[in-house]
PDB file of C-alpha atoms in Angstrom:
ATOM      1  CA  UNK A 946     -25.511 -63.013  51.753  1.00 78.00           C
ATOM      2  CA  UNK A 947     -25.511 -66.789  52.683  1.00 78.00           C
ATOM      3  CA  UNK A 948     -26.307 -65.960  56.414  1.00 83.00           C
ATOM      4  CA  UNK A 949     -29.099 -63.640  55.421  1.00 85.00           C
ATOM      5  CA  UNK A 950     -30.547 -66.179  53.048  1.00 81.00           C
ATOM      6  CA  UNK A 951     -30.644 -68.839  55.901  1.00 80.00           C
ATOM      7  CA  UNK A 952     -32.542 -66.326  58.029  1.00 84.00           C
ATOM      8  CA  UNK A 953     -34.849 -64.976  55.637  1.00 85.00           C
ATOM      9  CA  UNK A 954     -35.658 -67.594  52.918  1.00 82.00           C
ATOM     10  CA  UNK A 955     -38.642 -69.908  53.690  1.00 84.00           C
ATOM     11  CA  UNK A 956     -38.112 -73.641  53.880  1.00 83.00           C
ATOM     12  CA  UNK A 957     -37.835 -75.307  50.585  1.00 82.00           C
ATOM     13  CA  UNK A 958     -36.023 -72.157  48.782  1.00 83.00           C
ATOM     14  CA  UNK A 959     -32.550 -71.983  48.195  1.00 80.00           C
ATOM     15  CA  UNK A 960     -29.966 -69.803  46.310  1.00 79.00           C
ATOM     16  CA  UNK A 961     -27.076 -70.463  44.018  1.00 79.00           C
ATOM     17  CA  UNK A 962     -23.963 -68.695  42.904  1.00 79.00           C
ATOM     18  CA  UNK A 963     -23.347 -68.126  39.239  1.00 81.00           C
ATOM     19  CA  UNK A 964     -20.862 -66.546  36.954  1.00 77.00           C
ATOM     20  CA  UNK A 965     -17.904 -64.695  38.442  1.00 70.00           C
ATOM     21  CA  UNK A 966     -19.185 -65.053  42.011  1.00 72.00           C
ATOM     22  CA  UNK A 967     -19.522 -68.827  41.507  1.00 73.00           C
ATOM     23  CA  UNK A 968     -15.930 -68.967  40.204  1.00 72.00           C
ATOM     24  CA  UNK A 969     -14.362 -66.819  43.017  1.00 70.00           C
ATOM     25  CA  UNK A 970     -16.363 -68.807  45.686  1.00 71.00           C
ATOM     26  CA  UNK A 971     -14.963 -72.125  44.236  1.00 70.00           C
ATOM     27  CA  UNK A 972     -11.385 -70.871  43.804  1.00 66.00           C
ATOM     28  CA  UNK A 973     -11.354 -69.049  47.142  1.00 66.00           C
ATOM     29  CA  UNK A 974      -9.233 -71.470  49.113  1.00 67.00           C
ATOM     30  CA  UNK A 975      -6.902 -72.170  46.123  1.00 78.00           C
ATOM     31  CA  UNK A 976      -5.513 -68.633  46.151  1.00 78.00           C
ATOM     32  CA  UNK A 977      -3.312 -69.040  49.227  1.00 82.00           C
ATOM     33  CA  UNK A 978      -1.972 -72.290  47.703  1.00 85.00           C
ATOM     34  CA  UNK A 979      -1.318 -70.544  44.267  1.00 85.00           C
ATOM     35  CA  UNK A 980       0.586 -67.608  46.143  1.00 86.00           C
ATOM     36  CA  UNK A 981       2.592 -70.194  48.267  1.00 89.00           C
ATOM     37  CA  UNK A 982       3.493 -72.329  45.259  1.00 91.00           C
ATOM     38  CA  UNK A 983       4.483 -69.231  43.326  1.00 89.00           C
ATOM     39  CA  UNK A 984       6.932 -68.013  46.143  1.00 90.00           C
ATOM     40  CA  UNK A 985       8.381 -71.652  46.423  1.00 93.00           C
ATOM     41  CA  UNK A 986       9.159 -71.647  42.696  1.00 93.00           C
ATOM     42  CA  UNK A 987      10.697 -68.285  42.736  1.00 91.00           C
ATOM     43  CA  UNK A 988      12.724 -69.299  45.884  1.00 92.00           C
ATOM     44  CA  UNK A 989      14.001 -72.731  44.093  1.00 94.00           C
ATOM     45  CA  UNK A 990      14.774 -70.672  40.819  1.00 92.00           C
ATOM     46  CA  UNK A 991      16.880 -68.239  42.873  1.00 90.00           C
ATOM     47  CA  UNK A 992      18.394 -70.980  44.865  1.00 92.00           C
ATOM     48  CA  UNK A 993      19.495 -72.680  41.724  1.00 92.00           C
ATOM     49  CA  UNK A 994      20.669 -69.328  40.177  1.00 89.00           C
ATOM     50  CA  UNK A 995      22.926 -68.516  43.151  1.00 86.00           C
ATOM     51  CA  UNK A 996      23.632 -71.858  44.224  1.00 87.00           C
ATOM     52  CA  UNK A 997      22.646 -70.919  47.800  1.00 86.00           C
ATOM     53  CA  UNK A 998      19.842 -71.236  50.210  1.00 89.00           C
ATOM     54  CA  UNK A 999      20.411 -67.982  52.307  1.00 88.00           C
ATOM     55  CA  UNK A1000      20.435 -65.443  49.290  1.00 88.00           C
ATOM     56  CA  UNK A1001      17.069 -66.408  47.943  1.00 91.00           C
ATOM     57  CA  UNK A1002      15.553 -65.865  51.588  1.00 90.00           C
ATOM     58  CA  UNK A1003      17.227 -62.472  51.887  1.00 88.00           C
ATOM     59  CA  UNK A1004      15.710 -61.512  48.390  1.00 88.00           C
ATOM     60  CA  UNK A1005      12.283 -62.756  49.087  1.00 90.00           C
ATOM     61  CA  UNK A1006      11.971 -60.673  52.330  1.00 89.00           C
ATOM     62  CA  UNK A1007      10.626 -57.943  50.145  1.00 88.00           C
ATOM     63  CA  UNK A1008       7.801 -60.082  49.055  1.00 91.00           C
ATOM     64  CA  UNK A1009       5.693 -59.838  52.419  1.00 92.00           C
ATOM     65  CA  UNK A1010       6.240 -56.140  52.367  1.00 92.00           C
ATOM     66  CA  UNK A1011       4.851 -56.029  48.876  1.00 93.00           C
ATOM     67  CA  UNK A1012       1.734 -58.099  49.939  1.00 93.00           C
ATOM     68  CA  UNK A1013       1.112 -55.767  52.849  1.00 94.00           C
ATOM     69  CA  UNK A1014       1.380 -52.610  50.735  1.00 94.00           C
ATOM     70  CA  UNK A1015      -0.896 -54.133  47.964  1.00 94.00           C
ATOM     71  CA  UNK A1016      -3.531 -55.239  50.434  1.00 93.00           C
ATOM     72  CA  UNK A1017      -3.225 -51.993  52.254  1.00 94.00           C
ATOM     73  CA  UNK A1018      -3.764 -50.053  49.124  1.00 94.00           C
ATOM     74  CA  UNK A1019      -6.808 -52.066  48.417  1.00 93.00           C
ATOM     75  CA  UNK A1020      -8.231 -51.385  51.711  1.00 94.00           C
ATOM     76  CA  UNK A1021      -7.611 -47.648  51.530  1.00 94.00           C
ATOM     77  CA  UNK A1022      -9.395 -47.352  48.202  1.00 92.00           C
ATOM     78  CA  UNK A1023     -12.214 -49.706  49.363  1.00 91.00           C
ATOM     79  CA  UNK A1024     -11.585 -52.310  46.870  1.00 88.00           C
ATOM     80  CA  UNK A1025     -11.999 -56.016  47.436  1.00 83.00           C
ATOM     81  CA  UNK A1026      -9.319 -58.699  47.436  1.00 82.00           C
ATOM     82  CA  UNK A1027     -10.633 -59.994  44.098  1.00 82.00           C
ATOM     83  CA  UNK A1028      -9.204 -62.218  41.375  1.00 82.00           C
ATOM     84  CA  UNK A1029      -7.378 -59.187  39.841  1.00 88.00           C
ATOM     85  CA  UNK A1030      -5.768 -58.225  43.160  1.00 88.00           C
ATOM     86  CA  UNK A1031      -4.628 -61.673  43.494  1.00 88.00           C
ATOM     87  CA  UNK A1032      -3.099 -61.597  40.006  1.00 89.00           C
ATOM     88  CA  UNK A1033      -1.256 -58.477  41.160  1.00 91.00           C
ATOM     89  CA  UNK A1034      -0.055 -60.348  44.214  1.00 91.00           C
ATOM     90  CA  UNK A1035       1.531 -63.141  42.144  1.00 91.00           C
ATOM     91  CA  UNK A1036       2.964 -60.543  39.854  1.00 90.00           C
ATOM     92  CA  UNK A1037       4.347 -58.778  43.007  1.00 91.00           C
ATOM     93  CA  UNK A1038       6.448 -61.819  43.911  1.00 91.00           C
ATOM     94  CA  UNK A1039       8.707 -61.221  40.810  1.00 89.00           C
ATOM     95  CA  UNK A1040       8.575 -57.337  40.919  1.00 89.00           C
ATOM     96  CA  UNK A1041       9.538 -57.151  44.631  1.00 89.00           C
ATOM     97  CA  UNK A1042      12.245 -59.666  44.394  1.00 89.00           C
ATOM     98  CA  UNK A1043      13.836 -57.776  41.407  1.00 87.00           C
ATOM     99  CA  UNK A1044      14.748 -54.809  43.523  1.00 83.00           C
ATOM    100  CA  UNK A1045      16.462 -57.246  46.222  1.00 86.00           C
ATOM    101  CA  UNK A1046      18.323 -58.859  43.299  1.00 88.00           C
ATOM    102  CA  UNK A1047      19.895 -55.677  42.106  1.00 85.00           C
ATOM    103  CA  UNK A1048      21.346 -55.052  45.425  1.00 87.00           C
ATOM    104  CA  UNK A1049      22.173 -58.599  46.606  1.00 88.00           C
ATOM    105  CA  UNK A1050      23.671 -59.534  43.260  1.00 86.00           C
ATOM    106  CA  UNK A1051      26.150 -56.761  43.425  1.00 89.00           C
ATOM    107  CA  UNK A1052      27.100 -57.581  47.194  1.00 89.00           C
ATOM    108  CA  UNK A1053      27.575 -61.122  46.463  1.00 89.00           C
ATOM    109  CA  UNK A1054      30.233 -60.194  43.721  1.00 90.00           C
ATOM    110  CA  UNK A1055      31.975 -57.931  46.108  1.00 91.00           C
ATOM    111  CA  UNK A1056      31.919 -60.580  48.726  1.00 90.00           C
ATOM    112  CA  UNK A1057      33.505 -63.029  46.353  1.00 90.00           C
ATOM    113  CA  UNK A1058      36.216 -60.484  45.505  1.00 92.00           C
ATOM    114  CA  UNK A1059      37.227 -60.652  49.239  1.00 91.00           C
ATOM    115  CA  UNK A1060      35.228 -57.515  50.710  1.00 91.00           C
ATOM    116  CA  UNK A1061      34.039 -57.847  54.193  1.00 93.00           C
ATOM    117  CA  UNK A1062      30.395 -58.607  54.476  1.00 90.00           C
ATOM    118  CA  UNK A1063      29.228 -55.166  55.987  1.00 92.00           C
ATOM    119  CA  UNK A1064      31.417 -53.243  53.391  1.00 92.00           C
ATOM    120  CA  UNK A1065      29.921 -55.269  50.530  1.00 91.00           C
ATOM    121  CA  UNK A1066      26.388 -54.549  51.686  1.00 89.00           C
ATOM    122  CA  UNK A1067      26.997 -50.943  52.241  1.00 91.00           C
ATOM    123  CA  UNK A1068      28.664 -50.580  48.827  1.00 92.00           C
ATOM    124  CA  UNK A1069      26.006 -52.389  47.043  1.00 90.00           C
ATOM    125  CA  UNK A1070      23.236 -50.247  48.735  1.00 87.00           C
ATOM    126  CA  UNK A1071      25.084 -47.094  47.818  1.00 90.00           C
ATOM    127  CA  UNK A1072      25.943 -47.978  44.237  1.00 91.00           C
ATOM    128  CA  UNK A1073      22.774 -49.669  43.280  1.00 88.00           C
ATOM    129  CA  UNK A1074      20.323 -47.170  45.120  1.00 89.00           C
ATOM    130  CA  UNK A1075      19.705 -45.023  42.016  1.00 91.00           C
ATOM    131  CA  UNK A1076      19.052 -47.965  39.522  1.00 88.00           C
ATOM    132  CA  UNK A1077      16.666 -49.519  41.995  1.00 88.00           C
ATOM    133  CA  UNK A1078      14.716 -46.313  42.493  1.00 90.00           C
ATOM    134  CA  UNK A1079      14.754 -45.753  38.780  1.00 91.00           C
ATOM    135  CA  UNK A1080      13.356 -48.992  37.680  1.00 89.00           C
ATOM    136  CA  UNK A1081      10.902 -49.187  40.553  1.00 90.00           C
ATOM    137  CA  UNK A1082       9.376 -45.890  40.197  1.00 91.00           C
ATOM    138  CA  UNK A1083       9.256 -46.177  36.443  1.00 92.00           C
ATOM    139  CA  UNK A1084       7.070 -49.229  36.821  1.00 91.00           C
ATOM    140  CA  UNK A1085       5.095 -47.661  39.658  1.00 93.00           C
ATOM    141  CA  UNK A1086       4.308 -44.547  37.548  1.00 93.00           C
ATOM    142  CA  UNK A1087       3.700 -46.823  34.737  1.00 93.00           C
ATOM    143  CA  UNK A1088       0.581 -48.274  36.397  1.00 93.00           C
ATOM    144  CA  UNK A1089      -0.859 -45.177  37.437  1.00 94.00           C
ATOM    145  CA  UNK A1090      -3.256 -45.335  34.414  1.00 93.00           C
ATOM    146  CA  UNK A1091      -4.412 -48.697  35.670  1.00 91.00           C
ATOM    147  CA  UNK A1092      -4.999 -47.158  39.166  1.00 91.00           C
ATOM    148  CA  UNK A1093      -7.130 -44.276  37.719  1.00 91.00           C
ATOM    149  CA  UNK A1094      -8.989 -46.301  34.985  1.00 89.00           C
ATOM    150  CA  UNK A1095     -12.544 -45.451  33.862  1.00 88.00           C
ATOM    151  CA  UNK A1096     -14.761 -46.786  31.394  1.00 87.00           C
ATOM    152  CA  UNK A1097     -15.599 -50.590  30.357  1.00 88.00           C
ATOM    153  CA  UNK A1098     -13.520 -52.879  32.549  1.00 84.00           C
ATOM    154  CA  UNK A1099     -12.217 -50.302  34.760  1.00 88.00           C
ATOM    155  CA  UNK A1100     -12.880 -52.163  38.023  1.00 88.00           C
ATOM    156  CA  UNK A1101     -10.735 -54.891  36.900  1.00 88.00           C
ATOM    157  CA  UNK A1102      -7.861 -52.457  35.879  1.00 91.00           C
ATOM    158  CA  UNK A1103      -8.196 -50.366  39.109  1.00 92.00           C
ATOM    159  CA  UNK A1104      -7.977 -53.479  41.310  1.00 91.00           C
ATOM    160  CA  UNK A1105      -4.996 -54.836  39.500  1.00 91.00           C
ATOM    161  CA  UNK A1106      -3.400 -51.437  39.307  1.00 93.00           C
ATOM    162  CA  UNK A1107      -3.752 -50.467  43.062  1.00 94.00           C
ATOM    163  CA  UNK A1108      -2.622 -53.678  44.145  1.00 94.00           C
ATOM    164  CA  UNK A1109       0.597 -53.531  42.072  1.00 95.00           C
ATOM    165  CA  UNK A1110       0.993 -49.811  42.690  1.00 95.00           C
ATOM    166  CA  UNK A1111       0.593 -50.093  46.465  1.00 95.00           C
ATOM    167  CA  UNK A1112       2.850 -53.170  46.863  1.00 94.00           C
ATOM    168  CA  UNK A1113       5.679 -51.801  44.607  1.00 94.00           C
ATOM    169  CA  UNK A1114       5.630 -48.506  46.491  1.00 94.00           C
ATOM    170  CA  UNK A1115       5.723 -50.052  50.085  1.00 94.00           C
ATOM    171  CA  UNK A1116       8.172 -52.678  48.974  1.00 92.00           C
ATOM    172  CA  UNK A1117      10.515 -50.174  47.458  1.00 90.00           C
ATOM    173  CA  UNK A1118      10.465 -47.648  50.144  1.00 90.00           C
ATOM    174  CA  UNK A1119      10.798 -50.097  52.937  1.00 88.00           C
ATOM    175  CA  UNK A1120      13.457 -52.522  51.569  1.00 82.00           C
ATOM    176  CA  UNK A1121      15.591 -49.595  50.665  1.00 76.00           C
TER     177      UNK A1121
END
């Protein structure tokens, strides 16, 4: 719109953003900073919890997959990367990490008991497979009403629901 306004509007005329468009335009560059800060906070929290720098890295490998799934789902539905999608991305940091935590925590315990690394990882993946799927798909199916929302405010619910649905689906399928 700005490019067209520069070409079409006569000298002396201008335009101004208002309302939600103004707020989104103003906060546009802050989104990446907020996502980065959110990931750093989760990483530091996990590092303190596990007293390790490597386990949080392993756990957080699911987050980029969730972001790709969320943005891919938004694109497939023709939805914009709006404020509600961005709220969904922040939510996905914790949700995608949760699946990894379920497996990594069990593997860490087995490792402390003296199991070899590969055996601990295999056993954790095998034993925690069903609980991870159950919790992930309970959440994924729980946001379906947001994905198919209609009525007043449906655009916001569809955007948030689609981002979280797509992100969790991709993160769950690819991390397992």
